[in-house]
Amino acid sequence: MYLENDKYIVNIAVDTTYTVDSADNKSYDLVFNPANMKHNDYSKTLCIEVVFHEQAKTMALIGGLYCYDSDCAVLEEDILTVLQNNMITQINLSTDSLVQYKVLDTIGCNFGIYQKSNYYIIYGEIEIVRLNRKFDKVWAFSGADIFVSQNGEYPFAMVDDKIKLNDWNGTYYEIDLNGNLIMMR
């Protein structure tokens, strides 16, 4: 995943070779393990490369196994917010510090995080969730089946003030940004 603002360029990819507590890992400038995962835990590590004023640093962010490196982060000023399935972490890129971390109370896998003005929308397998800035759940919306498409329709899209969804059964939903169902067919 590639993100950029007026200060930073950020690239995020899965480090498929990283093992917690191994001496053979790639060298990182910083390693964040907010859940204190151990060697035998089912984990996945994201490699976060940050360029700031032509200086680069790399960070490892260790999280749950079922996370993805596309649509997994948002960049606001100095703050990088990263979703790793049900774990959400904020890192201050100017101070190289962990701002906040939370394990979300959601059902199923989470695929992506999207920022709106003062909140986040989480695209999950079973739920669409709105979080406030403290990562508290404001609302959740579920359909009749998982929000994964088998007919080629894109399962999740945010368009203006609506979220458009397609589920496994081919049911189409539109909800507003307050989690209210507008249309279903």
Short mmCIF file of C-alpha atoms in Angstrom, two decimals:
data_model
loop_
_atom_site.label_atom_id
_atom_site.label_comp_id
_atom_site.label_asym_id
_atom_site.label_seq_id
_atom_site.Cartn_x
_atom_site.Cartn_y
_atom_site.Cartn_z
CA MET A 1 0.00 0.00 0.00
CA TYR A 2 1.29 3.45 -0.90
CA LEU A 3 0.35 6.60 1.05
CA GLU A 4 1.64 10.14 0.70
CA ASN A 5 1.02 13.55 2.21
CA ASP A 6 3.03 16.79 2.20
CA LYS A 7 5.52 15.36 4.74
CA TYR A 8 5.75 11.60 4.25
CA ILE A 9 5.81 8.85 1.70
CA VAL A 10 4.77 5.52 3.22
CA ASN A 11 4.93 2.05 1.67
CA ILE A 12 3.42 -0.91 3.48
CA ALA A 13 3.99 -4.55 2.54
CA VAL A 14 3.84 -7.90 4.28
CA ASP A 15 7.23 -9.19 5.47
CA THR A 16 6.76 -12.89 4.74
CA THR A 17 10.11 -13.82 6.32
CA TYR A 18 9.65 -12.20 9.74
CA THR A 19 9.25 -14.47 12.76
CA VAL A 20 8.74 -13.02 16.23
CA ASP A 21 11.81 -13.50 18.47
CA SER A 22 13.97 -14.85 15.63
CA ALA A 23 17.60 -13.77 15.24
CA ASP A 24 17.33 -14.16 11.45
CA ASN A 25 14.87 -11.32 10.85
CA LYS A 26 15.51 -8.42 8.52
CA SER A 27 16.91 -5.45 10.43
CA TYR A 28 14.37 -2.71 11.20
CA ASP A 29 14.89 0.76 12.66
CA LEU A 30 11.83 0.22 14.88
CA VAL A 31 9.76 -2.82 15.82
CA PHE A 32 6.25 -2.37 17.22
CA ASN A 33 4.57 -5.37 18.82
CA PRO A 34 1.64 -3.79 20.69
CA ALA A 35 -0.11 -7.12 21.39
CA ASN A 36 3.15 -8.62 22.75
CA MET A 37 2.91 -11.53 20.33
CA LYS A 38 5.30 -14.41 20.96
CA HIS A 39 7.22 -16.78 18.69
CA ASN A 40 4.45 -19.40 18.48
CA ASP A 41 1.55 -16.99 18.08
CA TYR A 42 -0.15 -16.77 14.70
CA SER A 43 1.15 -13.41 13.54
CA LYS A 44 1.94 -11.43 10.43
CA THR A 45 4.39 -8.55 10.19
CA LEU A 46 3.90 -5.47 8.09
CA CYS A 47 7.03 -3.73 6.81
CA ILE A 48 6.42 0.02 6.88
CA GLU A 49 8.91 2.13 4.93
CA VAL A 50 8.72 5.85 5.65
CA VAL A 51 10.49 8.61 3.72
CA PHE A 52 10.65 12.04 5.35
CA HIS A 53 12.82 14.85 3.92
CA GLU A 54 14.77 12.31 1.85
CA GLN A 55 15.60 10.23 4.94
CA ALA A 56 14.18 6.73 5.16
CA LYS A 57 13.34 4.48 8.06
CA THR A 58 11.74 1.07 8.24
CA MET A 59 9.37 -0.20 10.89
CA ALA A 60 7.98 -3.62 11.60
CA LEU A 61 4.42 -3.77 12.92
CA ILE A 62 3.52 -7.19 14.29
CA GLY A 63 -0.15 -8.09 14.33
CA GLY A 64 -2.64 -10.85 13.76
CA LEU A 65 -2.22 -13.42 11.00
CA TYR A 66 -5.35 -12.47 9.07
CA CYS A 67 -4.39 -8.99 7.95
CA TYR A 68 -3.75 -7.52 4.53
CA ASP A 69 -1.45 -4.86 3.13
CA SER A 70 -4.00 -3.21 0.83
CA ASP A 71 -6.39 -0.59 2.25
CA CYS A 72 -4.85 -1.26 5.67
CA ALA A 73 -3.82 2.27 6.67
CA VAL A 74 -4.58 5.97 6.61
CA LEU A 75 -2.08 8.81 6.91
CA GLU A 76 -3.07 12.09 8.59
CA GLU A 77 -0.35 14.67 9.18
CA ASP A 78 2.23 12.81 11.35
CA ILE A 79 -0.11 9.96 12.34
CA LEU A 80 -0.23 6.59 10.58
CA THR A 81 -3.25 4.47 11.54
CA VAL A 82 -2.91 0.79 10.61
CA LEU A 83 -5.57 -1.93 10.66
CA GLN A 84 -4.41 -5.52 11.11
CA ASN A 85 -7.66 -7.50 11.12
CA ASN A 86 -9.14 -6.72 14.55
CA MET A 87 -6.10 -4.78 15.79
CA ILE A 88 -5.76 -1.05 15.12
CA THR A 89 -2.55 0.86 15.85
CA GLN A 90 -1.58 4.51 15.54
CA ILE A 91 2.05 5.52 15.16
CA ASN A 92 3.37 9.08 15.35
CA LEU A 93 5.91 9.20 12.50
CA SER A 94 7.63 12.36 13.78
CA THR A 95 8.35 10.91 17.25
CA ASP A 96 8.48 7.22 16.27
CA SER A 97 6.08 6.44 19.08
CA LEU A 98 2.94 4.40 19.55
CA VAL A 99 -0.03 6.77 20.00
CA GLN A 100 -2.79 4.25 20.65
CA TYR A 101 -3.59 0.60 20.13
CA LYS A 102 -6.83 -1.32 20.48
CA VAL A 103 -8.24 -4.75 19.76
CA LEU A 104 -11.60 -4.19 18.09
CA ASP A 105 -14.75 -6.05 19.06
CA THR A 106 -15.79 -7.07 15.56
CA ILE A 107 -17.14 -10.22 13.93
CA GLY A 108 -15.11 -11.90 11.17
CA CYS A 109 -12.00 -10.62 9.40
CA ASN A 110 -11.50 -6.93 8.67
CA PHE A 111 -10.16 -6.00 5.25
CA GLY A 112 -9.76 -2.22 5.15
CA ILE A 113 -9.84 1.09 6.99
CA TYR A 114 -11.07 4.35 5.48
CA GLN A 115 -11.03 7.82 6.99
CA LYS A 116 -13.85 10.28 6.88
CA SER A 117 -13.64 13.73 8.50
CA ASN A 118 -13.45 12.74 12.16
CA TYR A 119 -14.02 8.98 12.14
CA TYR A 120 -13.06 5.71 10.46
CA ILE A 121 -15.05 3.15 8.49
CA ILE A 122 -13.89 -0.46 8.73
CA TYR A 123 -14.75 -2.83 5.87
CA GLY A 124 -15.12 -6.28 7.35
CA GLU A 125 -16.10 -9.67 6.09
CA ILE A 126 -19.31 -9.71 8.14
CA GLU A 127 -19.64 -6.15 9.45
CA ILE A 128 -19.15 -2.60 8.30
CA VAL A 129 -18.14 -0.61 11.39
CA ARG A 130 -17.81 3.06 12.17
CA LEU A 131 -15.22 3.99 14.80
CA ASN A 132 -14.66 7.32 16.50
CA ARG A 133 -11.16 8.76 16.94
CA LYS A 134 -10.62 6.72 20.11
CA PHE A 135 -11.47 3.55 18.15
CA ASP A 136 -14.77 3.06 19.96
CA LYS A 137 -17.51 1.42 17.89
CA VAL A 138 -20.23 3.92 16.97
CA TRP A 139 -22.30 1.50 14.87
CA ALA A 140 -22.06 -1.76 12.95
CA PHE A 141 -24.00 -3.00 9.93
CA SER A 142 -24.32 -6.63 8.81
CA GLY A 143 -26.06 -8.15 5.82
CA ALA A 144 -27.49 -11.58 5.07
CA ASP A 145 -24.06 -13.04 4.18
CA ILE A 146 -20.38 -12.09 4.01
CA PHE A 147 -19.35 -8.94 2.13
CA VAL A 148 -17.32 -10.84 -0.44
CA SER A 149 -18.54 -11.15 -4.00
CA GLN A 150 -18.56 -14.24 -6.16
CA ASN A 151 -20.18 -12.58 -9.19
CA GLY A 152 -17.50 -9.99 -10.00
CA GLU A 153 -19.28 -7.11 -8.26
CA TYR A 154 -17.04 -5.07 -5.97
CA PRO A 155 -18.12 -6.01 -2.42
CA PHE A 156 -17.38 -2.62 -0.79
CA ALA A 157 -17.28 0.95 -2.06
CA MET A 158 -17.62 4.34 -0.38
CA VAL A 159 -19.25 6.80 -2.76
CA ASP A 160 -19.97 10.33 -1.50
CA ASP A 161 -22.17 9.89 1.57
CA LYS A 162 -23.02 6.20 0.96
CA ILE A 163 -21.44 2.82 1.40
CA LYS A 164 -22.32 0.34 -1.34
CA LEU A 165 -22.06 -3.36 -0.52
CA ASN A 166 -22.51 -6.69 -2.29
CA ASP A 167 -22.63 -9.95 -0.37
CA TRP A 168 -21.85 -13.55 -1.29
CA ASN A 169 -25.50 -14.23 -2.19
CA GLY A 170 -25.55 -11.31 -4.64
CA THR A 171 -27.63 -9.04 -2.43
CA TYR A 172 -26.86 -5.35 -2.91
CA TYR A 173 -27.02 -2.86 -0.02
CA GLU A 174 -26.61 0.88 0.33
CA ILE A 175 -26.15 2.37 3.78
CA ASP A 176 -25.57 5.93 4.87
CA LEU A 177 -22.61 7.03 6.98
CA ASN A 178 -24.71 6.59 10.12
CA GLY A 179 -25.18 2.87 9.42
CA ASN A 180 -28.79 3.18 8.25
CA LEU A 181 -30.00 0.98 5.40
CA ILE A 182 -31.02 3.12 2.41
CA MET A 183 -31.65 0.37 -0.13
CA MET A 184 -31.44 -3.39 -0.50
CA ARG A 185 -32.10 -5.51 -3.57
#
